[in-house]
Coordinates of C-alpha atoms and ligand atoms in Angstrom, one line a residue:
M1 CA 13.2 53.9 -10.1
K2 CA 13.2 53.5 -13.8
R3 CA 11.5 50.5 -15.5
H4 CA 14.8 48.7 -16.2
L5 CA 18.0 48.0 -14.4
I6 CA 20.9 48.0 -16.9
S7 CA 23.8 49.9 -15.3
T8 CA 24.6 51.1 -11.8
A9 CA 25.5 54.4 -13.5
D10 CA 21.7 55.0 -14.0
L11 CA 21.1 54.8 -10.3
T12 CA 20.8 57.9 -8.2
R13 CA 21.9 57.9 -4.5
E14 CA 18.2 57.8 -3.5
D15 CA 17.6 54.8 -6.0
A16 CA 20.5 52.9 -4.6
L17 CA 19.5 53.5 -1.0
L18 CA 15.9 52.5 -1.7
I19 CA 17.1 49.2 -3.1
L20 CA 19.5 48.5 -0.1
D21 CA 16.8 49.5 2.4
T22 CA 14.2 47.3 0.7
A23 CA 16.7 44.5 0.5
E24 CA 17.0 44.8 4.3
Q25 CA 13.3 44.1 4.5
M26 CA 13.6 41.2 2.1
A27 CA 16.4 39.7 4.2
Q28 CA 13.9 39.5 7.1
V29 CA 11.7 37.2 4.8
S30 CA 14.6 35.0 4.1
A31 CA 15.2 34.6 7.8
R32 CA 11.6 33.2 8.4
S33 CA 10.8 29.5 8.1
V34 CA 8.3 30.3 5.4
K35 CA 10.4 32.3 3.0
K36 CA 7.7 33.7 0.8
L37 CA 5.8 36.9 0.0
P38 CA 2.8 37.0 -2.3
T39 CA 3.9 40.3 -3.9
L40 CA 4.5 39.1 -7.5
R41 CA 1.8 36.4 -7.6
G42 CA 0.6 36.0 -11.2
R43 CA 3.6 37.8 -12.7
T44 CA 5.9 36.0 -15.1
I45 CA 9.6 36.4 -15.0
V46 CA 11.9 34.9 -17.6
N47 CA 15.6 34.2 -16.8
L48 CA 17.2 34.5 -20.2
F49 CA 20.8 33.3 -19.9
F50 CA 23.0 33.2 -23.0
E51 CA 26.2 32.6 -20.9
D52 CA 27.2 30.0 -18.3
S53 CA 26.1 30.8 -14.9
T54 CA 25.1 28.9 -11.8
R55 CA 25.1 31.3 -8.9
T56 CA 23.6 34.3 -10.5
R57 CA 20.7 32.4 -12.2
T58 CA 20.0 30.4 -9.2
S59 CA 20.0 33.5 -7.0
F60 CA 17.5 35.2 -9.4
E61 CA 15.4 32.1 -9.4
V62 CA 15.3 31.9 -5.6
A63 CA 14.5 35.7 -5.4
E64 CA 11.6 35.3 -7.9
K65 CA 10.2 32.3 -6.1
R66 CA 10.4 34.0 -2.8
L67 CA 8.2 36.8 -4.3
S68 CA 5.8 34.2 -5.7
A69 CA 6.4 35.0 -9.4
D70 CA 6.0 32.4 -12.1
V71 CA 9.5 31.6 -13.2
I72 CA 10.7 30.5 -16.7
N73 CA 14.3 29.5 -17.2
F74 CA 15.2 30.1 -20.8
S75 CA 18.7 28.9 -21.4
A76 CA 19.7 30.0 -24.8
K77 CA 23.3 28.8 -24.7
G78 CA 24.5 27.4 -28.0
S79 CA 21.9 29.3 -30.1
S80 CA 22.9 31.9 -32.6
V81 CA 22.1 35.1 -30.8
S82 CA 25.0 37.4 -31.6
K83 CA 22.8 38.8 -34.4
G84 CA 20.3 41.5 -33.4
E85 CA 17.6 39.7 -35.4
S86 CA 17.7 36.5 -33.3
L87 CA 17.7 38.3 -30.0
K88 CA 14.7 40.1 -31.4
D89 CA 12.9 36.9 -32.3
T90 CA 13.6 35.5 -28.8
A91 CA 12.3 38.7 -27.3
L92 CA 9.2 38.7 -29.4
T93 CA 8.6 35.1 -28.3
L94 CA 8.9 36.0 -24.6
Q95 CA 6.6 39.0 -25.1
A96 CA 4.0 36.7 -26.8
M97 CA 4.3 34.4 -23.8
G98 CA 3.5 37.3 -21.5
A99 CA 6.8 38.0 -19.7
D100 CA 6.4 40.8 -17.2
A101 CA 10.3 41.0 -16.7
V102 CA 13.3 39.5 -18.4
V103 CA 16.5 38.9 -16.5
I104 CA 19.2 38.7 -19.1
R105 CA 22.8 37.5 -19.1
H106 CA 24.6 37.9 -22.4
G107 CA 28.1 37.6 -23.6
A108 CA 27.8 40.8 -25.6
S109 CA 28.1 44.1 -23.8
G110 CA 24.9 46.1 -24.5
A111 CA 22.5 43.3 -25.2
P112 CA 20.3 44.2 -22.1
K113 CA 20.2 47.8 -23.2
L114 CA 19.2 46.8 -26.7
L115 CA 16.3 44.8 -25.3
A116 CA 15.3 47.6 -23.0
D117 CA 15.4 50.3 -25.7
S118 CA 13.4 48.0 -28.2
D119 CA 9.7 47.7 -28.5
W120 CA 10.0 44.0 -28.7
L121 CA 9.3 43.6 -25.0
H122 CA 7.0 45.6 -22.9
G123 CA 8.2 44.4 -19.5
S124 CA 11.2 45.3 -17.4
V125 CA 14.7 44.2 -18.3
V126 CA 17.2 43.4 -15.6
N127 CA 20.8 43.1 -16.6
A128 CA 22.4 39.9 -15.0
G129 CA 25.8 40.5 -16.6
D130 CA 26.6 41.7 -20.0
G131 CA 30.0 40.9 -21.6
T132 CA 32.6 43.1 -19.9
H133 CA 30.2 46.0 -19.3
E134 CA 28.0 45.7 -16.1
H135 CA 26.6 43.4 -13.5
P136 CA 24.4 45.8 -11.5
T137 CA 22.8 43.3 -9.0
Q138 CA 26.3 42.0 -8.1
A139 CA 27.4 45.6 -7.2
L140 CA 24.2 46.1 -5.2
L141 CA 24.8 43.0 -3.2
D142 CA 28.4 43.9 -2.6
A143 CA 27.3 47.4 -1.4
F144 CA 24.6 45.8 0.8
T145 CA 27.3 43.5 2.3
M146 CA 29.7 46.4 2.9
R147 CA 27.0 48.7 4.4
R148 CA 26.0 45.9 6.9
H149 CA 29.5 45.7 8.2
L150 CA 30.9 49.1 7.7
N151 CA 27.9 51.5 8.3
P152 CA 24.9 49.6 9.2
G153 CA 21.4 51.3 9.3
V154 CA 18.5 52.2 7.0
G155 CA 19.3 55.2 4.9
H156 CA 23.0 54.9 5.5
D157 CA 25.5 55.2 2.6
L158 CA 29.2 54.3 2.4
A159 CA 30.6 57.8 2.6
G160 CA 34.4 57.9 3.2
R161 CA 34.7 54.1 3.2
R162 CA 37.7 52.8 1.2
V163 CA 37.3 49.9 -1.2
T164 CA 40.1 48.3 -3.1
I165 CA 39.2 46.2 -6.1
V166 CA 42.0 43.9 -7.3
G167 CA 42.7 41.9 -10.3
D168 CA 41.3 41.4 -13.8
V169 CA 39.6 44.8 -14.0
L170 CA 39.8 44.8 -17.8
H171 CA 37.3 41.9 -18.2
S172 CA 35.3 42.6 -15.1
R173 CA 31.7 43.9 -15.3
V174 CA 31.7 43.5 -11.5
A175 CA 34.4 46.1 -11.2
R176 CA 32.6 48.5 -13.6
S177 CA 29.3 48.2 -11.8
N178 CA 31.0 48.6 -8.4
V179 CA 33.0 51.7 -9.3
H180 CA 29.8 53.6 -10.3
L181 CA 27.7 52.5 -7.4
L182 CA 30.3 52.9 -4.7
H183 CA 31.1 56.4 -6.0
T184 CA 27.4 57.2 -5.9
L185 CA 27.3 56.0 -2.3
G186 CA 30.3 58.1 -1.3
A187 CA 33.0 55.4 -1.0
E188 CA 36.5 55.9 -2.4
V189 CA 37.5 53.1 -4.7
T190 CA 41.0 52.1 -5.7
L191 CA 41.4 49.7 -8.6
V192 CA 44.6 47.6 -8.5
A193 CA 45.6 45.5 -11.5
P194 CA 48.6 44.7 -13.7
P195 CA 49.0 47.3 -16.4
T196 CA 47.8 44.8 -19.0
L197 CA 44.6 44.2 -17.1
M198 CA 43.8 47.9 -16.5
P199 CA 41.0 49.1 -18.8
F200 CA 41.8 51.7 -21.5
G201 CA 40.4 55.1 -20.4
V202 CA 40.2 54.1 -16.7
E203 CA 41.5 57.6 -15.9
T204 CA 38.0 59.0 -16.6
W205 CA 36.4 56.6 -14.1
P206 CA 35.5 58.0 -10.6
C207 CA 38.3 56.1 -8.8
Q208 CA 42.0 55.9 -8.1
T209 CA 44.2 53.3 -9.8
S210 CA 47.4 51.5 -8.7
Y211 CA 49.7 48.7 -9.9
D212 CA 51.0 48.0 -6.4
L213 CA 48.7 45.9 -4.2
D214 CA 50.7 46.0 -1.0
A215 CA 50.4 49.8 -1.0
A216 CA 46.6 49.8 -1.5
L217 CA 45.9 47.5 1.5
N218 CA 46.6 49.4 4.7
K219 CA 43.8 51.8 4.5
A220 CA 41.2 49.6 2.9
D221 CA 37.9 49.0 4.7
A222 CA 37.1 46.2 2.1
V223 CA 39.3 44.4 -0.4
M224 CA 37.4 42.8 -3.3
M225 CA 39.3 40.2 -5.3
L226 CA 38.3 39.5 -8.9
R227 CA 38.4 36.3 -10.8
V228 CA 41.0 36.1 -13.6
Q229 CA 38.6 35.7 -16.5
R230 CA 40.6 33.3 -18.8
E231 CA 37.5 32.6 -20.9
R232 CA 37.7 36.3 -22.1
M233 CA 41.4 36.4 -22.6
N234 CA 42.5 36.2 -26.2
A235 CA 46.1 37.0 -25.5
A236 CA 48.7 36.5 -22.7
F237 CA 48.0 39.3 -20.2
F238 CA 50.6 38.1 -17.6
P239 CA 53.7 35.9 -17.7
T240 CA 52.7 33.0 -15.5
Q241 CA 50.0 32.2 -13.0
R242 CA 52.7 32.1 -10.3
E243 CA 53.8 35.6 -11.2
Y244 CA 50.3 36.8 -11.2
T245 CA 49.6 35.3 -7.8
R246 CA 52.8 36.7 -6.3
R247 CA 52.0 40.2 -7.4
Y248 CA 48.2 40.4 -7.2
G249 CA 47.0 37.3 -5.1
L250 CA 45.7 37.8 -1.6
D251 CA 47.6 35.6 0.8
A252 CA 48.3 35.7 4.6
R253 CA 51.1 38.2 4.4
R254 CA 48.8 40.7 2.6
L255 CA 45.9 40.0 4.8
A256 CA 48.1 41.0 7.7
L257 CA 48.6 44.4 6.0
M258 CA 44.9 45.1 6.0
P259 CA 43.2 46.8 9.0
E260 CA 41.7 44.4 11.5
H261 CA 38.1 45.3 10.5
A262 CA 38.6 45.2 6.7
L263 CA 36.4 42.7 4.7
V264 CA 37.7 40.2 2.2
M265 CA 35.2 39.9 -0.7
H266 CA 34.9 38.0 -3.9
P267 CA 31.9 37.8 -6.4
G268 CA 32.6 34.1 -7.2
P269 CA 33.3 31.9 -8.7
M270 CA 36.8 31.9 -7.1
V271 CA 39.9 30.4 -8.5
R272 CA 41.4 29.3 -5.2
G273 CA 45.2 29.6 -5.2
M274 CA 45.2 32.1 -8.1
E275 CA 43.7 35.4 -6.9
I276 CA 43.0 34.2 -3.5
E277 CA 44.7 31.7 -1.1
S278 CA 42.3 29.0 0.0
D279 CA 42.7 29.6 3.7
I280 CA 41.9 33.3 3.3
A281 CA 38.8 32.6 1.4
D282 CA 37.6 30.4 4.2
S283 CA 38.8 32.8 7.0
A284 CA 36.6 34.7 9.4
R285 CA 37.5 37.9 7.5
A286 CA 36.0 36.7 4.3
V287 CA 32.3 37.6 3.7
I288 CA 32.1 35.6 0.5
V289 CA 29.2 33.3 1.6
E290 CA 27.4 36.3 3.0
Q291 CA 27.5 38.0 -0.4
V292 CA 25.8 35.0 -1.9
A293 CA 23.0 35.1 0.7
N294 CA 22.6 38.9 0.4
G295 CA 22.4 38.4 -3.4
V296 CA 18.9 36.9 -3.0
S297 CA 17.6 39.8 -0.8
V298 CA 19.0 42.4 -3.1
R299 CA 17.5 40.7 -6.2
M300 CA 14.1 40.4 -4.5
A301 CA 14.3 44.1 -3.8
V302 CA 15.2 45.0 -7.4
L303 CA 12.3 42.8 -8.8
Y304 CA 9.9 44.1 -6.2
L305 CA 10.7 47.7 -7.0
L306 CA 10.6 47.3 -10.8
L307 CA 7.4 45.1 -10.8
G308 CA 5.7 45.4 -7.5
G309 CA 4.4 48.9 -7.8
S310 CA 3.3 50.8 -4.7
E311 CA 2.1 48.0 -2.4
P312 CA 4.2 47.7 0.8
A313 CA 7.0 45.2 0.3
I314 CA 6.1 43.2 3.4
T315 CA 2.7 42.7 4.9
T316 CA 3.5 40.5 7.8
S317 CA 0.9 38.6 9.6
S318 CA 1.5 38.9 13.3
S319 CA 2.1 35.2 13.8
E320 CA 5.0 35.3 11.3
E321 CA 6.5 38.4 12.9
T322 CA 6.5 36.9 16.4
G323 CA 7.7 33.6 15.0
K324 CA 4.8 31.7 16.6
Ligands
LIG401 C1 30.7 37.3 -12.0 C2 30.3 37.5 -13.4 O1 29.7 36.6 -14.0 O2 30.5 38.5 -13.9 N1 30.3 36.1 -11.4 C3 28.9 35.9 -11.1 O3 28.2 36.8 -11.3 N2 28.6 34.8 -10.5 C4 32.2 37.3 -11.8 C5 33.0 36.3 -12.5 O4 32.6 35.5 -13.4 O5 34.2 36.3 -12.3

């Protein structure tokens, strides 16, 4: 593993499997009554969030605390950070405070890479979502969730599994990170979006594309619905919400077109009634809540591998192992 996690495109198949396998070990910790490992005791991790976020920031915070790290939440919303200089000043401040790792979410694509490439910070940088670029830990938790259902086992990948990703691909860092990672793990990805929400240059990505959702459902092993990211839209990308839902929303009729075993996924936050019908989101086919739980295990694995060094991830005392 490298020192930073900026993009899933940087991960080899071996890196990705190491993270997923380590996350399986971390999941065992989360299943105990005492959900804590001493691994990152004395290390300081800063959550530097320049954009609204509840689930991702909380998920990182829970992961950090389960590894016994000292956690600082640095919410920079509202400050003027679009300029390189102020990001630099923030970074220098965090460095002076002794940050061993910075988990950064930023509205500007490329901000985490700027930090990682700078000499402002000496610790690890983890990208928690940058603009419309990448959200690598989300893709890792999605792959972890798919592997558990579709090809469970340590060392297993997603070879030959078919994943359909639907919706606002243009603005989705989740889609970008997933396309790279799923391709690396051997899965076949199809992106489905209205032509206006399909990214420019998508033909160079390692995936198929389609404008027809119904046609992309019957062979899917997993269908991932994306949120329509209105906050990033500076124009009208579709006529009406009703029209969008009719063509690209997941409803009962479309669920019936999917194979019995196929998973319904969503990174959250969901806009119920828009990209996904409320009943479908709550149905037994949906693994959306599992995705959230798995997010903690995957983030623990990433932080452990970036910061923990060579110590074994889990040194269980026998009483914990036997549950006594
Ligand atoms: C995603 C994000 O922020 O990119 N959400 C998240 O990580 N909780 C997806 C989204 O906002 O739609």
